[in-house]
Amino acid sequence: MPTPVGQIPATSESILRSSDGSNEDEHRIAVSEGYTREEHAHMLATKWLSAGQLNQLARSQGALTILSCLVYKKGKFSVIEEQQLGSAIEQYRLSKSLSEDQMYEVIFPKDEKGKDTAFWSEITAAVPQRPIIAVYHHVRRSRHPVKQQGKWTPAEDLILRQAVANHGQSWEKVCLEVGRRGMDCRDRYRNHIQNRELRVNGQWSKEEEEELTKIVTDLTLKQGRDADNDVFWGVVSQRMCGKRSRQQCRIKWTDCLNPSTKNAGQKPRWGNQDSYILVHKLDSLQIFDDSEIDWKTIPDPQWNLWSPHILQRRWLTMKRGVKGHEFMTHQAEIMEILKAKKVNAPVTGGTRKRVGRKVTSANAIAETETQSDMPVAGPSTSSKK
DNA sequence: CTGTAAGGTAAGGGTAATGTCTTGCT
DNA sequence: CAGCAAGACATTACCCTTACCTTACA
């Protein structure tokens, strides 16, 4: 019943240590502090806390010693949360006996008149760990009347260009002319229309890769920041003179260049041990649905070669390997995969699949260290400090 | 009158889904 | 060696958070 929040996956280390994979809960950090939970939920649902305020509350011990740190949830809304919100909204509608149209007015008030200030607080209560502002944005986005989505046609692009020329970056006005949501227009514009003449597509050249690496390290490590997280991709794209978009730069770095850099310039290979770690980590989360996974939290200091993005894709690939996974629950999928031989054997004893061709990240380390039968700790000994 | 909180809009930051070409098994 | 699944890599739609305002009102 309680939505699992702030779940912390088991560390790669603890997974590898316990050979049978059924390691104990040392890692299962309790969210608990039960008696302040209510107060937190109430605060999240009633106060429109800004980003800074939320951060501070989560960090500090709370001014009134009774309060432990505030715990609140970020990231994509899971399907469960979406359901909870949906029924909360429906409940609200029925309790006020409103029509669908009137309900719409509550979410998108035309004037100050019909405003019901209690509405947002009420539905936020249905997702206890979410700040009201997050619910506000999510609901307004997901119930937006303009439904046009999917691929952009050249004609639309043209209208968009025209509209931006007329109105500048006033996306709400642009929205009316293009017939797409304002923010979607913004996305299309900044990611594909702006600097289109300069844009380069296709394979990255060696020089480009070096250029990007240099820019990113200059912008992060050289300034004492973290190259895994603190990168400003808009700036990076600019420094690449607009040749590559922020999305291109980001993906190239996190999925390709960054792992190589960490692995002493060598492209790491995904190995059985990596699969093993991943599945057990996901298992340790004890969740019901994939959408509850916060991929950012899956890597750990001992096992950080792979970007959250890559891990997510790996998981999908593994799932697809399971017959009938579409009809399984999350737990069943996990168990199914756990049963599979290759995942259960962290040290690739008799696997015939691609052994020793290019180095597998995990195996590479396994060989350099002792020849014990025990699984060895994380692949990324060469990670930065 | 005025300081503060609600709430609307844009900028900033990130992920998920999909396409295409290559690699490597059986 | 064909046929096919998986991998590598690229593209783009889509989503969430934070910043910055305007406005209402205690």
Coordinates of C-alpha atoms (C1' of nucleotides) in Angstrom, one line a residue:
Chain A
M1 CA 0.0 0.0 0.0
P2 CA 2.5 2.7 0.9
T3 CA 4.3 3.8 -2.2
P4 CA 7.9 2.8 -1.8
V5 CA 9.9 6.0 -1.8
G6 CA 13.5 6.8 -1.8
Q7 CA 14.2 3.1 -2.2
I8 CA 17.8 2.5 -2.2
P9 CA 19.0 -0.5 -4.2
A10 CA 21.4 -3.0 -2.8
T11 CA 25.0 -2.2 -3.5
S12 CA 26.9 -4.1 -6.1
E13 CA 29.3 -5.1 -3.4
S14 CA 26.8 -6.7 -1.1
I15 CA 25.2 -8.5 -4.1
L16 CA 28.5 -10.0 -5.1
R17 CA 29.4 -10.9 -1.6
S18 CA 26.4 -13.1 -1.0
S19 CA 26.8 -15.8 -3.5
D20 CA 23.3 -17.2 -3.4
G21 CA 21.9 -13.8 -4.2
S22 CA 19.5 -13.7 -1.4
N23 CA 21.3 -11.2 0.6
E24 CA 19.9 -9.7 3.7
D25 CA 18.4 -6.3 4.2
E26 CA 21.3 -4.4 5.4
H27 CA 20.7 -2.1 2.5
R28 CA 17.0 -1.7 2.9
I29 CA 17.1 1.7 4.4
A30 CA 13.9 2.3 6.3
V31 CA 12.0 5.3 5.2
S32 CA 10.0 5.1 8.4
E33 CA 10.1 7.8 11.1
G34 CA 6.4 7.0 11.0
Y35 CA 5.1 9.7 13.2
T36 CA 6.4 12.6 11.2
R37 CA 5.2 11.1 8.0
E38 CA 1.8 12.6 8.3
E39 CA 3.1 16.0 9.0
H40 CA 5.4 15.9 6.0
A41 CA 2.6 14.7 3.8
H42 CA 0.4 17.5 5.0
M43 CA 3.1 20.1 4.4
L44 CA 3.8 18.8 0.9
A45 CA 0.1 18.9 0.0
T46 CA -0.6 22.3 1.4
K47 CA 2.5 24.5 1.0
W48 CA 3.7 25.6 -2.4
L49 CA 7.3 25.0 -1.6
S50 CA 9.9 26.2 -4.0
A51 CA 12.7 24.1 -5.2
G52 CA 15.1 25.7 -2.8
Q53 CA 12.9 25.3 0.2
L54 CA 12.2 21.7 -0.5
N55 CA 15.9 21.1 -0.9
Q56 CA 16.7 22.7 2.4
L57 CA 14.0 20.8 4.3
A58 CA 15.3 17.6 2.8
R59 CA 18.8 18.4 3.8
S60 CA 18.6 20.0 7.2
Q61 CA 17.4 18.2 10.3
G62 CA 14.3 20.4 10.4
A63 CA 14.3 23.4 12.7
L64 CA 12.1 21.8 15.3
T65 CA 14.2 18.8 16.2
I66 CA 11.1 16.7 16.3
L67 CA 11.0 16.7 12.5
S68 CA 13.4 14.3 10.8
C69 CA 14.5 15.1 7.3
L70 CA 11.7 15.7 4.8
V71 CA 11.4 12.9 2.3
Y72 CA 9.8 13.7 -1.0
K73 CA 9.6 12.0 -4.3
K74 CA 11.0 13.2 -7.6
G75 CA 11.1 11.9 -11.1
K76 CA 8.6 10.4 -13.4
F77 CA 5.1 9.6 -12.1
S78 CA 4.6 5.9 -11.9
V79 CA 1.5 4.3 -13.3
I80 CA 0.3 3.7 -9.7
E81 CA 0.6 7.3 -8.9
E82 CA -1.2 8.2 -12.1
Q83 CA -4.0 6.0 -11.0
Q84 CA -4.1 7.4 -7.6
L85 CA -4.3 10.9 -9.0
G86 CA -7.0 9.9 -11.5
S87 CA -9.3 8.5 -8.9
A88 CA -8.6 11.4 -6.6
I89 CA -9.7 13.8 -9.3
E90 CA -12.8 11.7 -10.0
Q91 CA -13.6 11.6 -6.4
Y92 CA -13.3 15.3 -6.1
R93 CA -15.6 15.7 -9.2
L94 CA -18.3 13.5 -7.7
S95 CA -18.1 15.1 -4.3
K96 CA -18.8 18.5 -5.8
S97 CA -21.1 17.0 -8.4
L98 CA -19.3 18.7 -11.3
S99 CA -19.6 17.8 -14.9
E100 CA -16.5 16.9 -16.9
D101 CA -16.4 20.4 -18.3
Q102 CA -16.6 22.0 -15.0
M103 CA -13.8 19.7 -13.8
Y104 CA -11.7 21.0 -16.7
E105 CA -12.4 24.6 -15.5
V106 CA -11.0 23.7 -12.1
I107 CA -7.7 22.5 -13.6
F108 CA -7.5 25.3 -16.2
P109 CA -9.5 28.2 -14.7
K110 CA -10.4 30.9 -17.2
D111 CA -10.7 33.6 -14.6
E112 CA -10.2 34.1 -10.9
K113 CA -13.8 33.3 -10.3
G114 CA -14.2 29.6 -10.3
K115 CA -11.0 28.9 -8.5
D116 CA -11.1 26.3 -5.9
T117 CA -8.0 26.6 -3.8
A118 CA -8.5 23.3 -2.0
F119 CA -8.4 21.3 -5.2
W120 CA -4.7 20.9 -5.6
S121 CA -4.1 20.2 -2.0
E122 CA -6.8 17.5 -2.0
I123 CA -5.5 15.6 -5.0
T124 CA -1.9 15.9 -3.8
A125 CA -2.9 14.1 -0.7
A126 CA -3.5 11.0 -2.9
V127 CA 0.2 10.9 -3.7
P128 CA 1.7 11.5 -0.2
Q129 CA 5.3 12.0 -1.2
R130 CA 4.8 14.5 -3.9
P131 CA 5.0 18.2 -3.5
I132 CA 2.0 20.1 -4.6
I133 CA 3.8 21.9 -7.3
A134 CA 4.9 18.7 -9.0
V135 CA 1.3 17.4 -9.0
Y136 CA 0.2 20.7 -10.4
H137 CA 2.5 20.6 -13.3
H138 CA 2.0 16.9 -14.0
V139 CA -1.8 17.1 -14.0
R140 CA -1.9 20.3 -16.1
R141 CA 0.3 18.7 -18.6
S142 CA -1.4 15.3 -18.8
R143 CA -4.9 16.8 -19.0
H144 CA -4.0 19.5 -21.5
P145 CA -6.8 20.0 -24.1
V146 CA -4.4 20.1 -27.1
K147 CA -3.8 16.5 -27.9
Q148 CA -1.8 16.7 -31.1
Q149 CA 1.4 14.6 -30.6
G150 CA 3.8 12.4 -32.5
K151 CA 6.0 13.2 -35.4
W152 CA 6.3 16.7 -36.6
T153 CA 5.5 17.4 -40.3
P154 CA 7.6 19.8 -42.4
A155 CA 4.4 21.9 -42.6
E156 CA 4.2 22.2 -38.9
D157 CA 7.8 23.1 -38.7
L158 CA 7.2 25.9 -41.1
I159 CA 4.3 27.2 -39.1
L160 CA 6.4 27.0 -36.0
R161 CA 9.2 29.0 -37.5
Q162 CA 6.7 31.6 -38.6
A163 CA 5.0 31.7 -35.2
V164 CA 8.3 32.1 -33.4
A165 CA 9.3 34.9 -35.8
N166 CA 6.1 36.6 -34.9
H167 CA 5.8 36.1 -31.2
G168 CA 9.3 35.3 -30.0
Q169 CA 9.5 32.7 -27.3
S170 CA 6.0 33.2 -26.0
W171 CA 5.1 29.6 -26.2
E172 CA 1.5 30.0 -25.2
K173 CA 0.9 32.2 -28.2
V174 CA 2.9 30.0 -30.5
C175 CA 0.8 27.1 -29.3
L176 CA -2.4 28.7 -30.7
E177 CA -1.0 28.9 -34.1
V178 CA 0.8 25.6 -34.3
G179 CA -1.9 23.5 -32.6
R180 CA 0.6 21.8 -30.3
R181 CA 1.2 22.3 -26.7
G182 CA 3.3 25.3 -25.8
M183 CA 6.1 23.2 -24.3
D184 CA 6.1 20.8 -27.2
C185 CA 6.6 23.7 -29.5
R186 CA 9.5 24.9 -27.3
D187 CA 11.1 21.4 -27.4
R188 CA 10.8 21.1 -31.2
Y189 CA 12.2 24.6 -31.6
R190 CA 15.2 24.3 -29.4
N191 CA 16.1 20.7 -30.3
H192 CA 15.5 20.8 -34.0
I193 CA 14.7 24.1 -35.5
Q194 CA 17.2 26.4 -33.9
N195 CA 20.7 26.2 -35.5
R196 CA 19.4 23.7 -38.0
E197 CA 21.9 25.0 -40.7
L198 CA 24.8 24.2 -38.4
R199 CA 23.6 20.9 -37.2
V200 CA 25.7 17.8 -38.0
N201 CA 24.0 14.4 -38.1
G202 CA 25.3 10.8 -38.2
Q203 CA 28.5 9.2 -36.9
W204 CA 30.7 11.3 -34.6
S205 CA 34.2 11.8 -35.9
K206 CA 37.2 11.2 -33.7
E207 CA 37.8 15.0 -33.6
E208 CA 34.3 15.7 -32.5
E209 CA 34.5 13.1 -29.7
E210 CA 37.8 14.6 -28.5
E211 CA 36.3 18.0 -28.6
L212 CA 33.3 16.9 -26.6
T213 CA 35.4 15.2 -24.0
K214 CA 37.5 18.2 -23.6
I215 CA 34.6 20.5 -23.3
V216 CA 32.8 18.3 -20.7
T217 CA 35.9 17.8 -18.6
D218 CA 36.7 21.5 -18.7
L219 CA 33.2 22.3 -17.6
T220 CA 33.0 19.7 -14.8
L221 CA 36.0 18.0 -13.4
K222 CA 38.2 21.0 -13.9
Q223 CA 35.8 23.0 -11.8
G224 CA 35.4 20.4 -9.1
R225 CA 32.0 19.2 -10.4
D226 CA 30.8 15.7 -11.2
A227 CA 31.0 14.6 -14.7
D228 CA 28.2 12.1 -14.1
N229 CA 25.7 14.6 -13.2
D230 CA 26.6 18.3 -13.2
V231 CA 26.8 18.9 -16.9
F232 CA 25.1 21.8 -18.6
W233 CA 24.2 20.5 -21.9
G234 CA 22.9 23.7 -23.4
V235 CA 26.3 25.3 -22.8
V236 CA 28.1 22.2 -24.1
S237 CA 26.1 22.4 -27.3
Q238 CA 27.0 26.0 -27.7
R239 CA 30.7 25.4 -27.2
M240 CA 30.4 22.8 -30.0
C241 CA 29.3 25.8 -32.0
G242 CA 25.8 24.4 -32.4
K243 CA 27.1 21.5 -34.5
R244 CA 25.5 19.0 -32.2
S245 CA 22.3 19.5 -30.1
R246 CA 22.2 19.2 -26.4
Q247 CA 20.6 15.9 -26.7
Q248 CA 23.2 14.5 -29.1
C249 CA 26.0 15.7 -26.8
R250 CA 24.4 14.3 -23.7
I251 CA 23.7 10.9 -25.1
K252 CA 27.1 10.7 -26.7
W253 CA 28.8 11.5 -23.4
T254 CA 26.8 9.5 -20.9
D255 CA 26.3 6.3 -23.0
C256 CA 29.6 6.2 -24.9
L257 CA 32.4 8.6 -24.0
N258 CA 32.0 8.7 -20.2
P259 CA 32.1 5.0 -19.8
S260 CA 35.2 4.8 -22.0
T261 CA 36.9 7.5 -20.0
K262 CA 36.2 5.7 -16.8
N263 CA 37.5 2.4 -18.2
A264 CA 40.9 3.8 -19.0
G265 CA 39.9 4.8 -22.5
Q266 CA 38.7 1.4 -23.4
K267 CA 35.1 0.8 -24.4
P268 CA 33.7 -1.5 -21.6
R269 CA 31.7 -4.5 -22.5
W270 CA 28.6 -5.6 -20.7
G271 CA 29.2 -8.9 -18.9
N272 CA 27.2 -11.6 -17.1
Q273 CA 28.3 -10.2 -13.8
D274 CA 26.8 -6.9 -14.8
S275 CA 23.5 -8.6 -15.6
Y276 CA 23.8 -10.4 -12.3
I277 CA 24.2 -7.2 -10.4
L278 CA 21.5 -5.4 -12.2
V279 CA 18.8 -8.0 -11.7
H280 CA 19.6 -8.3 -8.0
K281 CA 19.6 -4.6 -7.5
L282 CA 16.2 -4.4 -9.1
D283 CA 15.0 -7.3 -7.0
S284 CA 16.2 -5.5 -3.8
L285 CA 13.9 -2.6 -4.6
Q286 CA 10.8 -4.6 -3.9
I287 CA 8.5 -2.8 -6.2
F288 CA 5.5 -3.7 -8.2
D289 CA 6.1 -2.0 -11.5
D290 CA 8.9 -0.9 -13.7
S291 CA 7.7 2.7 -13.7
E292 CA 8.6 2.9 -10.1
I293 CA 12.3 2.4 -10.8
D294 CA 14.4 5.5 -10.4
W295 CA 17.2 4.6 -12.7
K296 CA 19.5 7.4 -11.4
T297 CA 19.8 5.5 -8.2
I298 CA 20.8 2.2 -9.6
P299 CA 24.6 2.7 -10.2
D300 CA 26.8 2.9 -7.2
P301 CA 30.4 4.0 -6.5
Q302 CA 31.7 0.4 -7.1
W303 CA 29.6 -0.1 -10.2
N304 CA 29.3 3.1 -12.1
L305 CA 30.5 2.3 -15.6
W306 CA 27.0 2.2 -17.0
S307 CA 24.7 5.2 -17.3
P308 CA 21.2 4.9 -15.9
H309 CA 20.0 5.1 -19.5
I310 CA 22.0 2.1 -20.5
L311 CA 21.0 0.1 -17.5
Q312 CA 17.4 0.8 -18.4
R313 CA 17.9 -0.5 -21.9
R314 CA 19.7 -3.6 -20.6
W315 CA 16.8 -4.4 -18.4
L316 CA 14.4 -4.1 -21.3
T317 CA 16.6 -6.4 -23.4
M318 CA 16.7 -9.0 -20.6
K319 CA 13.0 -8.8 -20.1
R320 CA 12.4 -9.3 -23.8
G321 CA 14.4 -12.5 -23.5
V322 CA 11.7 -13.9 -21.2
K323 CA 8.9 -15.5 -23.0
G324 CA 5.6 -14.0 -22.2
H325 CA 7.0 -11.2 -20.1
E326 CA 4.3 -8.8 -21.3
F327 CA 1.8 -10.6 -19.2
M328 CA 3.9 -11.0 -16.1
T329 CA 4.1 -8.9 -13.0
H330 CA 7.3 -7.2 -12.2
Q331 CA 8.2 -9.7 -9.6
A332 CA 7.5 -12.6 -11.8
E333 CA 9.7 -11.2 -14.5
I334 CA 12.5 -10.8 -12.0
M335 CA 12.2 -14.3 -10.8
E336 CA 12.1 -15.6 -14.3
I337 CA 15.3 -13.9 -15.1
L338 CA 16.9 -14.9 -11.9
K339 CA 16.3 -18.5 -12.8
A340 CA 18.1 -18.1 -16.1
K341 CA 21.5 -19.7 -15.9
K342 CA 23.6 -16.9 -17.2
V343 CA 22.4 -14.5 -14.6
N344 CA 22.8 -16.8 -11.8
A345 CA 26.5 -17.4 -12.5
P346 CA 28.3 -14.3 -11.8
V347 CA 31.7 -15.8 -12.6
T348 CA 31.4 -16.9 -16.1
G349 CA 32.7 -20.4 -15.7
G350 CA 31.4 -22.4 -18.6
T351 CA 29.6 -19.8 -20.6
R352 CA 30.5 -20.1 -24.2
K353 CA 29.1 -16.8 -25.2
R354 CA 31.6 -14.2 -26.3
V355 CA 34.3 -15.0 -23.8
G356 CA 37.6 -13.3 -24.2
R357 CA 37.0 -11.6 -27.5
K358 CA 37.0 -8.0 -26.5
V359 CA 37.4 -7.6 -22.8
T360 CA 34.3 -7.8 -20.7
S361 CA 34.4 -5.2 -18.1
A362 CA 33.7 -7.5 -15.3
N363 CA 35.9 -10.3 -16.5
A364 CA 38.8 -7.9 -17.1
I365 CA 38.9 -7.2 -13.4
A366 CA 38.2 -10.7 -12.4
E367 CA 41.4 -11.8 -14.2
T368 CA 43.6 -9.1 -12.9
E369 CA 42.7 -9.9 -9.3
T370 CA 42.8 -13.2 -7.5
Q371 CA 41.7 -16.3 -9.2
S372 CA 39.2 -17.1 -6.4
D373 CA 35.8 -18.6 -7.2
M374 CA 34.1 -15.8 -5.4
P375 CA 32.7 -13.0 -7.4
V376 CA 34.9 -9.9 -7.3
A377 CA 33.9 -6.4 -6.5
G378 CA 32.9 -3.8 -9.0
P379 CA 34.3 -3.5 -12.5
S380 CA 35.2 0.1 -12.2
T381 CA 38.4 0.2 -10.2
S382 CA 39.6 2.9 -12.5
S383 CA 36.9 5.3 -11.7
K384 CA 37.7 8.8 -10.7
K385 CA 37.9 10.1 -7.2
Chain B
dC1 C1' -0.4 49.6 2.0
dT2 C1' 2.6 45.9 1.7
dG3 C1' 4.7 41.5 2.3
dT4 C1' 3.7 36.9 1.2
dA5 C1' 2.0 33.0 -0.9
dA6 C1' -0.7 31.2 -5.0
dG7 C1' -0.3 30.2 -9.5
dG8 C1' 0.9 31.0 -14.5
dT9 C1' 4.7 30.7 -18.1
dA10 C1' 9.3 30.0 -19.8
dA11 C1' 14.0 28.2 -19.2
dG12 C1' 16.7 24.4 -17.8
dG13 C1' 17.5 19.5 -17.3
dG14 C1' 16.6 14.7 -18.3
dT15 C1' 14.5 10.0 -20.1
dA16 C1' 11.9 6.7 -23.1
dA17 C1' 10.9 4.9 -27.4
dT18 C1' 12.3 3.9 -31.9
dG19 C1' 15.1 3.5 -36.1
dT20 C1' 19.1 1.7 -38.6
dC21 C1' 23.2 -0.4 -39.4
dT22 C1' 26.6 -4.0 -37.6
dT23 C1' 28.1 -8.1 -35.2
dG24 C1' 28.1 -12.5 -33.9
dC25 C1' 25.5 -16.9 -33.0
dT26 C1' 23.4 -21.2 -34.5
Chain C
dC1 C1' 26.5 -19.1 -45.4
dA2 C1' 21.7 -17.7 -44.5
dG3 C1' 18.8 -16.1 -41.2
dC4 C1' 18.1 -13.9 -37.1
dA5 C1' 18.8 -12.0 -32.4
dA6 C1' 21.4 -8.8 -30.0
dG7 C1' 24.5 -4.9 -29.8
dA8 C1' 26.0 -0.3 -31.0
dC9 C1' 24.8 4.0 -32.1
dA10 C1' 21.8 7.7 -33.6
dT11 C1' 17.4 10.3 -33.5
dT12 C1' 13.4 12.4 -31.7
dA13 C1' 9.3 12.6 -28.9
dC14 C1' 8.1 13.2 -24.4
dC15 C1' 8.5 14.4 -19.4
dC16 C1' 9.9 16.7 -14.9
dT17 C1' 12.1 20.7 -12.2
dT18 C1' 13.5 25.2 -11.4
dA19 C1' 13.4 30.1 -12.2
dC20 C1' 11.0 34.0 -12.8
dC21 C1' 7.1 36.7 -13.1
dT22 C1' 2.2 38.6 -11.9
dT23 C1' -1.6 38.8 -9.0
dA24 C1' -4.6 38.4 -5.0
dC25 C1' -5.3 39.1 -0.5
dA26 C1' -4.3 38.6 4.7

